[in-house]
Amino acid sequence: MTSSPSQNLILVGRVAGGFGVRGEVRIATYTEDPLTLTKFKVLTRQDGSPALTLTTARVAKEGVVARCVGIETKEAADALRGLRLYVPRSALPEPEEDEFYLADLIGLPVRHIATNELLGKIKSVQNFGADDLLEITPALGGQTWYLPFTRAAVPEVRIAEGLVLADPPQMVGEPEGPVEDEDPL
């Protein structure tokens, strides 16, 4: 079984639009150092096809402003708005011990830390503006659900073992606290 190109790619940025009138591109970066993007020869699309080749870049608010091969006008730069930029996983350095890339979580089983019950598998890692959320496909089927990717909800990530241990918060609608017997009157 071969893996699709998107499984071997890591999202490193997104084009936020044009900057100025000479075709510079604003890129929101998802790397610790925004200028890391300049170390990659070609940034690709999710399907692995070439997207942008940066020639120069400078740090700007929330990322970089870059000159790219073939982008000469503000209109051409603005047309790229929303383009997600990826690099091959193999182009990134191996993470330190006890570190991992969020993409490494995709497909891992999630078990309850106290009961060892299989809760599901991680379908994706999302961020809607607050913190990261793990989208979980339930073990027994049904609609996916989100687990906050916090130390309280996900106390252990064992990449080497291919396992995530979770302590999910109470689900909406579930009773909290001890169950009380009704007092018959």
PDB file of C-alpha atoms in Angstrom:
ATOM      1  CA  MET A   1       0.000   0.000   0.000  1.00  0.00           C
ATOM      2  CA  THR A   2       1.454   3.353  -0.964  1.00  0.00           C
ATOM      3  CA  SER A   3       0.773   6.511   0.950  1.00  0.00           C
ATOM      4  CA  SER A   4      -0.656   9.562  -0.750  1.00  0.00           C
ATOM      5  CA  PRO A   5       1.587  12.615  -1.171  1.00  0.00           C
ATOM      6  CA  SER A   6      -0.458  14.606   1.352  1.00  0.00           C
ATOM      7  CA  GLN A   7       0.383  12.093   4.096  1.00  0.00           C
ATOM      8  CA  ASN A   8       4.083  12.886   3.652  1.00  0.00           C
ATOM      9  CA  LEU A   9       3.649  16.657   3.628  1.00  0.00           C
ATOM     10  CA  ILE A  10       3.668  19.112   6.524  1.00  0.00           C
ATOM     11  CA  LEU A  11       1.704  22.378   6.418  1.00  0.00           C
ATOM     12  CA  VAL A  12       4.165  25.242   7.004  1.00  0.00           C
ATOM     13  CA  GLY A  13       2.236  28.331   5.913  1.00  0.00           C
ATOM     14  CA  ARG A  14      -0.670  29.976   4.138  1.00  0.00           C
ATOM     15  CA  VAL A  15      -0.663  32.878   1.692  1.00  0.00           C
ATOM     16  CA  ALA A  16      -2.429  35.820   3.318  1.00  0.00           C
ATOM     17  CA  GLY A  17      -2.424  37.952   0.147  1.00  0.00           C
ATOM     18  CA  GLY A  18      -0.343  40.537  -1.640  1.00  0.00           C
ATOM     19  CA  PHE A  19       1.879  43.157  -0.047  1.00  0.00           C
ATOM     20  CA  GLY A  20       2.531  46.431  -1.845  1.00  0.00           C
ATOM     21  CA  VAL A  21       2.261  46.881  -5.595  1.00  0.00           C
ATOM     22  CA  ARG A  22       5.277  44.893  -6.827  1.00  0.00           C
ATOM     23  CA  GLY A  23       4.014  41.361  -6.338  1.00  0.00           C
ATOM     24  CA  GLU A  24       5.314  40.603  -2.868  1.00  0.00           C
ATOM     25  CA  VAL A  25       3.380  37.894  -1.043  1.00  0.00           C
ATOM     26  CA  ARG A  26       2.376  37.909   2.644  1.00  0.00           C
ATOM     27  CA  ILE A  27       2.676  34.435   4.139  1.00  0.00           C
ATOM     28  CA  ALA A  28       1.377  33.445   7.564  1.00  0.00           C
ATOM     29  CA  THR A  29       3.911  30.901   8.793  1.00  0.00           C
ATOM     30  CA  TYR A  30       3.397  27.925  11.080  1.00  0.00           C
ATOM     31  CA  THR A  31       7.069  27.467  11.864  1.00  0.00           C
ATOM     32  CA  GLU A  32       8.894  28.543  15.008  1.00  0.00           C
ATOM     33  CA  ASP A  33      11.193  30.792  12.957  1.00  0.00           C
ATOM     34  CA  PRO A  34       9.260  32.429  10.088  1.00  0.00           C
ATOM     35  CA  LEU A  35      12.381  32.581   7.890  1.00  0.00           C
ATOM     36  CA  THR A  36      12.610  28.784   7.939  1.00  0.00           C
ATOM     37  CA  LEU A  37      10.472  28.863   4.788  1.00  0.00           C
ATOM     38  CA  THR A  38      13.429  30.253   2.844  1.00  0.00           C
ATOM     39  CA  LYS A  39      15.384  27.040   3.511  1.00  0.00           C
ATOM     40  CA  PHE A  40      13.059  25.007   1.301  1.00  0.00           C
ATOM     41  CA  LYS A  41      13.637  25.163  -2.444  1.00  0.00           C
ATOM     42  CA  VAL A  42       9.973  24.781  -3.375  1.00  0.00           C
ATOM     43  CA  LEU A  43       6.843  25.068  -1.272  1.00  0.00           C
ATOM     44  CA  THR A  44       4.166  22.701  -2.549  1.00  0.00           C
ATOM     45  CA  ARG A  45       0.392  22.375  -2.645  1.00  0.00           C
ATOM     46  CA  GLN A  46      -1.362  19.615  -0.693  1.00  0.00           C
ATOM     47  CA  ASP A  47      -1.262  17.341  -3.744  1.00  0.00           C
ATOM     48  CA  GLY A  48       2.538  17.704  -3.922  1.00  0.00           C
ATOM     49  CA  SER A  49       2.608  19.958  -6.993  1.00  0.00           C
ATOM     50  CA  PRO A  50       4.849  23.062  -6.853  1.00  0.00           C
ATOM     51  CA  ALA A  51       3.201  26.160  -5.375  1.00  0.00           C
ATOM     52  CA  LEU A  52       5.824  28.845  -4.715  1.00  0.00           C
ATOM     53  CA  THR A  53       9.563  29.297  -4.932  1.00  0.00           C
ATOM     54  CA  LEU A  54      10.756  32.048  -2.588  1.00  0.00           C
ATOM     55  CA  THR A  55      13.633  34.229  -3.775  1.00  0.00           C
ATOM     56  CA  THR A  56      13.784  36.621  -0.800  1.00  0.00           C
ATOM     57  CA  ALA A  57      11.855  37.026   2.428  1.00  0.00           C
ATOM     58  CA  ARG A  58      11.754  39.284   5.434  1.00  0.00           C
ATOM     59  CA  VAL A  59       9.985  38.864   8.753  1.00  0.00           C
ATOM     60  CA  ALA A  60       6.688  40.698   9.071  1.00  0.00           C
ATOM     61  CA  LYS A  61       3.761  40.599  11.453  1.00  0.00           C
ATOM     62  CA  GLU A  62       2.502  36.979  11.729  1.00  0.00           C
ATOM     63  CA  GLY A  63       4.946  35.620   9.162  1.00  0.00           C
ATOM     64  CA  VAL A  64       6.982  36.832   6.207  1.00  0.00           C
ATOM     65  CA  VAL A  65       6.741  39.060   3.164  1.00  0.00           C
ATOM     66  CA  ALA A  66       8.386  37.287   0.240  1.00  0.00           C
ATOM     67  CA  ARG A  67       9.288  37.679  -3.411  1.00  0.00           C
ATOM     68  CA  CYS A  68       8.428  34.595  -5.430  1.00  0.00           C
ATOM     69  CA  VAL A  69       9.401  33.330  -8.858  1.00  0.00           C
ATOM     70  CA  GLY A  70       6.731  34.290 -11.432  1.00  0.00           C
ATOM     71  CA  ILE A  71       4.750  36.617  -9.157  1.00  0.00           C
ATOM     72  CA  GLU A  72       5.267  40.156 -10.466  1.00  0.00           C
ATOM     73  CA  THR A  73       2.034  42.068  -9.659  1.00  0.00           C
ATOM     74  CA  LYS A  74      -0.168  42.744  -6.673  1.00  0.00           C
ATOM     75  CA  GLU A  75      -3.054  41.074  -8.522  1.00  0.00           C
ATOM     76  CA  ALA A  76      -1.029  37.885  -9.026  1.00  0.00           C
ATOM     77  CA  ALA A  77      -0.057  37.886  -5.335  1.00  0.00           C
ATOM     78  CA  ASP A  78      -3.650  38.540  -4.212  1.00  0.00           C
ATOM     79  CA  ALA A  79      -4.879  35.667  -6.396  1.00  0.00           C
ATOM     80  CA  LEU A  80      -2.848  33.289  -4.215  1.00  0.00           C
ATOM     81  CA  ARG A  81      -4.705  34.270  -1.012  1.00  0.00           C
ATOM     82  CA  GLY A  82      -5.604  31.167   0.989  1.00  0.00           C
ATOM     83  CA  LEU A  83      -3.067  28.905  -0.742  1.00  0.00           C
ATOM     84  CA  ARG A  84      -1.728  26.437   1.807  1.00  0.00           C
ATOM     85  CA  LEU A  85       1.976  25.730   1.605  1.00  0.00           C
ATOM     86  CA  TYR A  86       3.551  22.368   2.403  1.00  0.00           C
ATOM     87  CA  VAL A  87       7.000  20.799   2.529  1.00  0.00           C
ATOM     88  CA  PRO A  88       7.910  17.110   2.463  1.00  0.00           C
ATOM     89  CA  ARG A  89       8.153  15.561   5.918  1.00  0.00           C
ATOM     90  CA  SER A  90      11.616  14.289   4.958  1.00  0.00           C
ATOM     91  CA  ALA A  91      12.847  17.911   4.517  1.00  0.00           C
ATOM     92  CA  LEU A  92      12.238  18.698   8.189  1.00  0.00           C
ATOM     93  CA  PRO A  93      14.671  17.853  10.977  1.00  0.00           C
ATOM     94  CA  GLU A  94      13.793  14.916  13.180  1.00  0.00           C
ATOM     95  CA  PRO A  95      12.133  16.155  16.368  1.00  0.00           C
ATOM     96  CA  GLU A  96      13.951  15.882  19.665  1.00  0.00           C
ATOM     97  CA  GLU A  97      13.054  13.170  22.143  1.00  0.00           C
ATOM     98  CA  ASP A  98       9.578  13.777  23.591  1.00  0.00           C
ATOM     99  CA  GLU A  99       8.766  16.128  20.684  1.00  0.00           C
ATOM    100  CA  PHE A 100       6.709  15.471  17.558  1.00  0.00           C
ATOM    101  CA  TYR A 101       5.036  17.177  14.660  1.00  0.00           C
ATOM    102  CA  LEU A 102       1.250  17.527  14.885  1.00  0.00           C
ATOM    103  CA  ALA A 103       1.017  15.633  11.589  1.00  0.00           C
ATOM    104  CA  ASP A 104       2.560  12.628  13.365  1.00  0.00           C
ATOM    105  CA  LEU A 105      -0.635  12.325  15.423  1.00  0.00           C
ATOM    106  CA  ILE A 106      -2.893  11.632  12.428  1.00  0.00           C
ATOM    107  CA  GLY A 107      -4.113   8.024  12.479  1.00  0.00           C
ATOM    108  CA  LEU A 108      -2.966   7.237  16.020  1.00  0.00           C
ATOM    109  CA  PRO A 109      -5.390   5.404  18.302  1.00  0.00           C
ATOM    110  CA  VAL A 110      -6.672   7.272  21.350  1.00  0.00           C
ATOM    111  CA  ARG A 111      -7.244   5.309  24.553  1.00  0.00           C
ATOM    112  CA  HIS A 112      -8.730   6.452  27.865  1.00  0.00           C
ATOM    113  CA  ILE A 113      -5.875   6.811  30.339  1.00  0.00           C
ATOM    114  CA  ALA A 114      -7.802   5.277  33.271  1.00  0.00           C
ATOM    115  CA  THR A 115      -9.769   2.471  31.588  1.00  0.00           C
ATOM    116  CA  ASN A 116      -7.625   1.794  28.484  1.00  0.00           C
ATOM    117  CA  GLU A 117     -10.887   1.877  26.476  1.00  0.00           C
ATOM    118  CA  LEU A 118     -10.316   2.634  22.801  1.00  0.00           C
ATOM    119  CA  LEU A 119     -11.966   6.009  22.170  1.00  0.00           C
ATOM    120  CA  GLY A 120     -11.105   6.233  18.470  1.00  0.00           C
ATOM    121  CA  LYS A 121      -8.420   7.404  16.069  1.00  0.00           C
ATOM    122  CA  ILE A 122      -7.133  10.894  15.378  1.00  0.00           C
ATOM    123  CA  LYS A 123      -8.540  12.069  12.061  1.00  0.00           C
ATOM    124  CA  SER A 124      -7.006  15.562  12.045  1.00  0.00           C
ATOM    125  CA  VAL A 125      -5.607  18.352  14.188  1.00  0.00           C
ATOM    126  CA  GLN A 126      -7.670  21.545  13.929  1.00  0.00           C
ATOM    127  CA  ASN A 127      -7.247  25.054  15.248  1.00  0.00           C
ATOM    128  CA  PHE A 128     -10.205  27.401  14.946  1.00  0.00           C
ATOM    129  CA  GLY A 129      -8.404  30.321  16.572  1.00  0.00           C
ATOM    130  CA  ALA A 130      -8.027  29.287  20.195  1.00  0.00           C
ATOM    131  CA  ASP A 131      -6.022  26.125  20.857  1.00  0.00           C
ATOM    132  CA  ASP A 132      -5.394  22.924  18.941  1.00  0.00           C
ATOM    133  CA  LEU A 133      -8.158  20.319  18.890  1.00  0.00           C
ATOM    134  CA  LEU A 134      -7.829  16.650  18.003  1.00  0.00           C
ATOM    135  CA  GLU A 135     -10.641  15.480  15.731  1.00  0.00           C
ATOM    136  CA  ILE A 136     -11.429  11.926  16.793  1.00  0.00           C
ATOM    137  CA  THR A 137     -13.179   9.278  14.699  1.00  0.00           C
ATOM    138  CA  PRO A 138     -15.029   7.138  17.281  1.00  0.00           C
ATOM    139  CA  ALA A 139     -14.000   3.484  17.619  1.00  0.00           C
ATOM    140  CA  LEU A 140     -17.629   2.367  17.360  1.00  0.00           C
ATOM    141  CA  GLY A 141     -18.450   4.634  14.427  1.00  0.00           C
ATOM    142  CA  GLY A 142     -20.593   7.718  14.377  1.00  0.00           C
ATOM    143  CA  GLN A 143     -19.882  11.407  14.174  1.00  0.00           C
ATOM    144  CA  THR A 144     -16.374  12.687  14.854  1.00  0.00           C
ATOM    145  CA  TRP A 145     -15.777  14.681  18.019  1.00  0.00           C
ATOM    146  CA  TYR A 146     -13.144  17.121  19.249  1.00  0.00           C
ATOM    147  CA  LEU A 147     -10.737  16.685  22.120  1.00  0.00           C
ATOM    148  CA  PRO A 148      -8.827  19.723  23.397  1.00  0.00           C
ATOM    149  CA  PHE A 149      -5.112  19.156  22.871  1.00  0.00           C
ATOM    150  CA  THR A 150      -4.155  20.211  26.388  1.00  0.00           C
ATOM    151  CA  ARG A 151      -2.081  18.497  29.060  1.00  0.00           C
ATOM    152  CA  ALA A 152      -5.269  17.886  31.106  1.00  0.00           C
ATOM    153  CA  ALA A 153      -7.201  16.220  28.267  1.00  0.00           C
ATOM    154  CA  VAL A 154      -4.210  14.503  26.623  1.00  0.00           C
ATOM    155  CA  PRO A 155      -1.729  13.707  29.398  1.00  0.00           C
ATOM    156  CA  GLU A 156       0.436  11.339  27.322  1.00  0.00           C
ATOM    157  CA  VAL A 157       1.489  11.141  23.691  1.00  0.00           C
ATOM    158  CA  ARG A 158       3.574   8.068  22.939  1.00  0.00           C
ATOM    159  CA  ILE A 159       4.705   8.529  19.352  1.00  0.00           C
ATOM    160  CA  ALA A 160       7.170   5.610  19.502  1.00  0.00           C
ATOM    161  CA  GLU A 161       4.360   3.298  20.626  1.00  0.00           C
ATOM    162  CA  GLY A 162       1.856   4.848  18.216  1.00  0.00           C
ATOM    163  CA  LEU A 163      -0.567   5.724  21.004  1.00  0.00           C
ATOM    164  CA  VAL A 164      -2.281   8.731  22.567  1.00  0.00           C
ATOM    165  CA  LEU A 165      -3.690   8.502  26.097  1.00  0.00           C
ATOM    166  CA  ALA A 166      -6.564  10.841  26.866  1.00  0.00           C
ATOM    167  CA  ASP A 167      -8.727  11.904  29.772  1.00  0.00           C
ATOM    168  CA  PRO A 168     -11.600  13.576  27.916  1.00  0.00           C
ATOM    169  CA  PRO A 169     -13.775  16.080  29.758  1.00  0.00           C
ATOM    170  CA  GLN A 170     -17.396  15.219  30.457  1.00  0.00           C
ATOM    171  CA  MET A 171     -19.487  15.231  27.325  1.00  0.00           C
ATOM    172  CA  VAL A 172     -22.293  17.750  27.023  1.00  0.00           C
ATOM    173  CA  GLY A 173     -25.462  16.281  28.459  1.00  0.00           C
ATOM    174  CA  GLU A 174     -23.734  13.674  30.606  1.00  0.00           C
ATOM    175  CA  PRO A 175     -24.405  13.923  34.325  1.00  0.00           C
ATOM    176  CA  GLU A 176     -21.522  15.183  36.431  1.00  0.00           C
ATOM    177  CA  GLY A 177     -20.697  14.097  39.934  1.00  0.00           C
ATOM    178  CA  PRO A 178     -22.119  11.182  41.905  1.00  0.00           C
ATOM    179  CA  VAL A 179     -25.436   9.697  40.862  1.00  0.00           C
ATOM    180  CA  GLU A 180     -28.063  10.437  43.484  1.00  0.00           C
ATOM    181  CA  ASP A 181     -31.001   8.118  44.172  1.00  0.00           C
ATOM    182  CA  GLU A 182     -34.351   9.776  43.810  1.00  0.00           C
ATOM    183  CA  ASP A 183     -36.160  10.171  47.120  1.00  0.00           C
ATOM    184  CA  PRO A 184     -39.601   8.512  46.713  1.00  0.00           C
ATOM    185  CA  LEU A 185     -42.366  10.572  48.276  1.00  0.00           C
TER     186      LEU A 185
END
